[in-house]
Coordinates of C-alpha atoms in Angstrom, one line a residue:
X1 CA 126.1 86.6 -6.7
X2 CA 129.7 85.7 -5.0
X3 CA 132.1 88.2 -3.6
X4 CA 134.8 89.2 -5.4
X5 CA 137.9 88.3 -3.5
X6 CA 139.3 91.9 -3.4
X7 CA 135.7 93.3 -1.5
X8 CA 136.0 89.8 0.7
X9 CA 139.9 91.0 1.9
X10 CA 139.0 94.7 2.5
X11 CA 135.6 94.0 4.5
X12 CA 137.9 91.4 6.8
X13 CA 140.1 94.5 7.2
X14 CA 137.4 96.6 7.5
X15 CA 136.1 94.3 10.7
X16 CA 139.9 93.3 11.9
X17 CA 140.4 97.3 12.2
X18 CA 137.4 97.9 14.1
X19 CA 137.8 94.7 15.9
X20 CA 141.3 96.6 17.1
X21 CA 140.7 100.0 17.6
X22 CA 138.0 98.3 20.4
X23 CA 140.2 96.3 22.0
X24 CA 141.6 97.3 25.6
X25 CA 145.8 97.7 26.2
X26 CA 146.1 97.1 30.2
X27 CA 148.9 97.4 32.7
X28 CA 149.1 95.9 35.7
X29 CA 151.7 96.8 38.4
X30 CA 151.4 94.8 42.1
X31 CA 152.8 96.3 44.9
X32 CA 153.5 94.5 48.7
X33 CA 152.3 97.1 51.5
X34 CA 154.7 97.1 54.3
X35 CA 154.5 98.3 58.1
X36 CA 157.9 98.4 60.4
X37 CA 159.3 95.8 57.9
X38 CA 156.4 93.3 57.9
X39 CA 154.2 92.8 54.7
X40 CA 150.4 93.7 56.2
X41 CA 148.7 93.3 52.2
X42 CA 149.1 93.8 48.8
X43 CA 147.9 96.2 46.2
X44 CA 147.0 95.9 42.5
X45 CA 147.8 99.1 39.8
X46 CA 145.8 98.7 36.9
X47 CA 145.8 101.2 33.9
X48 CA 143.6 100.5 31.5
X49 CA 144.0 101.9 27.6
X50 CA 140.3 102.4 25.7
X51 CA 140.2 104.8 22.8
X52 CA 140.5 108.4 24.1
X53 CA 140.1 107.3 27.9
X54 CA 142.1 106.3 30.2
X55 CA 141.1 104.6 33.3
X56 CA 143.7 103.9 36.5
X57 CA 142.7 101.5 39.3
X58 CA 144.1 101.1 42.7
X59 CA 143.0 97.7 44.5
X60 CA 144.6 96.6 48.1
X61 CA 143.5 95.0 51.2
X62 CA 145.7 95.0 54.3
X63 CA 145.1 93.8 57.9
X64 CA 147.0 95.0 61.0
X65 CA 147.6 94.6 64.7
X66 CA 146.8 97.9 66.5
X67 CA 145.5 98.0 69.9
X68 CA 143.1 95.2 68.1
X69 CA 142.9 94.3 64.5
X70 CA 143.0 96.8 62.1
X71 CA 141.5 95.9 58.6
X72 CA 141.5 98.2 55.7
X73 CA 139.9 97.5 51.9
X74 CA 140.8 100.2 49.6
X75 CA 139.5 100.8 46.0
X76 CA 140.5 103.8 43.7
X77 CA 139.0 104.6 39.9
X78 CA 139.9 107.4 38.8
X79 CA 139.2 108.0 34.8
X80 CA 140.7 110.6 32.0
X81 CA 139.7 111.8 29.0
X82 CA 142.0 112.8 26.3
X83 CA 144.4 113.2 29.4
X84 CA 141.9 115.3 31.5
X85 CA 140.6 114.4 35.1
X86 CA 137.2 113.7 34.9
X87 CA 135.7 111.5 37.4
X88 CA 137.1 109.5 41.0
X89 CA 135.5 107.0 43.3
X90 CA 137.6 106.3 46.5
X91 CA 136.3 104.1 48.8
X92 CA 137.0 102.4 51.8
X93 CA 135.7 99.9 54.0
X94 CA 137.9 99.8 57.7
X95 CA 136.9 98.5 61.3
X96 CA 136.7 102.2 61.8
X97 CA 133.6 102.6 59.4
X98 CA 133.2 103.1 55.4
X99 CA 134.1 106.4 53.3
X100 CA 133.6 107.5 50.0
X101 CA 135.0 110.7 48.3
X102 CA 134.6 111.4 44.7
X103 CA 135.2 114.6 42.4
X104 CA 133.5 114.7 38.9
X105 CA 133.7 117.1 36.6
X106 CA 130.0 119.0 35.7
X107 CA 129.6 121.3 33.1
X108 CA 132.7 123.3 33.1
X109 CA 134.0 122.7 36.8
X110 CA 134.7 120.0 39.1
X111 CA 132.1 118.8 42.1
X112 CA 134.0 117.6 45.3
X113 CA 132.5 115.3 48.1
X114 CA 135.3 113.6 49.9
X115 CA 134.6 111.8 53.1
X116 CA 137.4 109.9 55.4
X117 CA 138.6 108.8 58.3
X118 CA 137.3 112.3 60.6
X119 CA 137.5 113.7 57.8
X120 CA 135.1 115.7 55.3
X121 CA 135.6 118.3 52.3
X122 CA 133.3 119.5 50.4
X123 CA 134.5 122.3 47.4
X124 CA 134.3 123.3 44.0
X125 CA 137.2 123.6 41.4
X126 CA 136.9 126.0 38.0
X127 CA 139.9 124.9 36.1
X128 CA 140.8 121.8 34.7
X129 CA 142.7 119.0 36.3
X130 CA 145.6 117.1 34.5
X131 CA 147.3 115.5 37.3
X132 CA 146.0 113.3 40.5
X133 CA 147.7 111.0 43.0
X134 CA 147.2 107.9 41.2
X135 CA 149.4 108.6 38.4
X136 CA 151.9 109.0 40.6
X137 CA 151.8 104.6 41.1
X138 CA 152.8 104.4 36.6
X139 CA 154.8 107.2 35.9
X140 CA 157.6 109.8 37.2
X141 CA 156.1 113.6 37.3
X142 CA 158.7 115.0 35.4
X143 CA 157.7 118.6 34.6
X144 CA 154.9 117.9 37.0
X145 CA 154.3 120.1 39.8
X146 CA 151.3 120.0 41.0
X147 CA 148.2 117.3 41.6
X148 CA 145.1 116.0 43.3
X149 CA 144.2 113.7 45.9
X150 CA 141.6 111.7 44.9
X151 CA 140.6 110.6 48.6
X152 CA 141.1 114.8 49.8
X153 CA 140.0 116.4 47.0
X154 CA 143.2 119.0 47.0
X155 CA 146.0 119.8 45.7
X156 CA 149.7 119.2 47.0
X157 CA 152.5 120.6 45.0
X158 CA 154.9 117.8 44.0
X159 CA 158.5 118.6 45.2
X160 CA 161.4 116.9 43.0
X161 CA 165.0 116.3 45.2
X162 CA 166.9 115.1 41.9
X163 CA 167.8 111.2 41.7
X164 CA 163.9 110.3 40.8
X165 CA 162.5 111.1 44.4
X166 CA 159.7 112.8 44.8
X167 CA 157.3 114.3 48.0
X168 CA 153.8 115.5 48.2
X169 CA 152.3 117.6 51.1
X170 CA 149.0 117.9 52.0
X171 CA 147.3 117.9 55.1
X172 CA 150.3 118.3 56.9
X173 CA 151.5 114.8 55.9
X174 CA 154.3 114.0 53.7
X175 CA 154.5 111.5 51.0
X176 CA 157.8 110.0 49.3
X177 CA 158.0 108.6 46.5
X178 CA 161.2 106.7 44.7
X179 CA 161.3 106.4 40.6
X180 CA 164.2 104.2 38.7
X181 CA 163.9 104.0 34.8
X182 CA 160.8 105.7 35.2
X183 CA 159.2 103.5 37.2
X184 CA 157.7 103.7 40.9
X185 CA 159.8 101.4 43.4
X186 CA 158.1 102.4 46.7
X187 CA 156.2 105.4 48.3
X188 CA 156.2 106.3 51.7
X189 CA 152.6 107.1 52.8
X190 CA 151.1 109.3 56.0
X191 CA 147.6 107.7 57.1
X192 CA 145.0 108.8 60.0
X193 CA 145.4 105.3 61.1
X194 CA 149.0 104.6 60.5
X195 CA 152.0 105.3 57.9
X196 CA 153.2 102.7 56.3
X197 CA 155.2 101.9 52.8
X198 CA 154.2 100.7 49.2
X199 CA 156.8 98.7 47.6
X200 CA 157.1 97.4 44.0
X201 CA 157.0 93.4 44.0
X202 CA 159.8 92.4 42.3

């Protein structure tokens, strides 16, 4: 019995809509990482789009001359659901060892188990999440005044000094962050091994 061509034209829309609605929207931001003016690696922002879940990536690899070679590869995933935090995976693999540190969320609070360089937390959180550090890399906190580290596991209240700049504190280190048109230009980061800077490639 042949299709009519009306029930052929609404099942190809049928299968074109679902076809979309599983299809990923992705941006991609790189940075160049910089220490005392020289570029030392390069990192790769990735926020990925699917249905009610976002997922945000931070890639980078640098390499470093301190009292030897210092070598750092660094991998954040953090993901969201309907816009809240639900799951992180930071790790690192350095001359100075390998560290992990997550937080998921279990049940109806939030499991921490961060480990870095001489570093260790280990903590529970009751109330929900709706801002971490990563964000920070694709959009200005406006309204924003508080978030998470992935790689700590605690909050830092975010500071706003007008002009689209931005610090965090945590740990006793400060971090600056520069916005124009919405967009991150560079960050100034404190590190255990050394600070260094984050600049948009242009």
């Amino acid at each position: 019995m042949p299709i009519k061509v009306s029930s052929l034209t609404s099942l190809i829309l049928t299968l074109f809509i679902l076809y979309s609605s599983s299809l990923k929207a992705q941006e991609t931001i790189d940075f160049d990482i910089k220490l005392a003016g020289f570029t030392i690696g390069q990192m790769k922002a990735t926020k990925t789009l699917e249905n009610d879940t976002t997922i945000y990536r931070l890639d980078s690899k640098v390499s470093f001359w301190l009292f030897g070679t210092i070598k750092v590869d660094y991998h954040t995933e953090v993901k969201y659901h309907d816009d809240i935090f639900i799951d992180s995976k930071v790790s690192s693999k350095t001359n100075r060892g390998n560290f992990i540190s997550r937080i998921w969320l279990e049940g109806d609070e939030y499991k921490i188990d961060a480990n870095g360089y001489k570093y260790e937390h280990k903590d529970i959180i009751k109330s929900p999440i709706h801002h971490s550090a990563v964000r920070l890399f694709f959009e200005e906190p406006r309204g924003i005044t508080v978030m998470i580290a992935e790689n700590l596991g605690k909050f830092s209240e975010i500071r706003s000094h007008g002009k689209g700049i931005y610090t965090t504190h945590i740990e006793g280190d400060e971090n600056k962050y520069y916005y124009q048109n919405g967009k991150m230009q560079k960050v100034s980061m404190h590190n255990p091994i050394k600070n260094y800077e984050v600049k948009r490639r242009e």
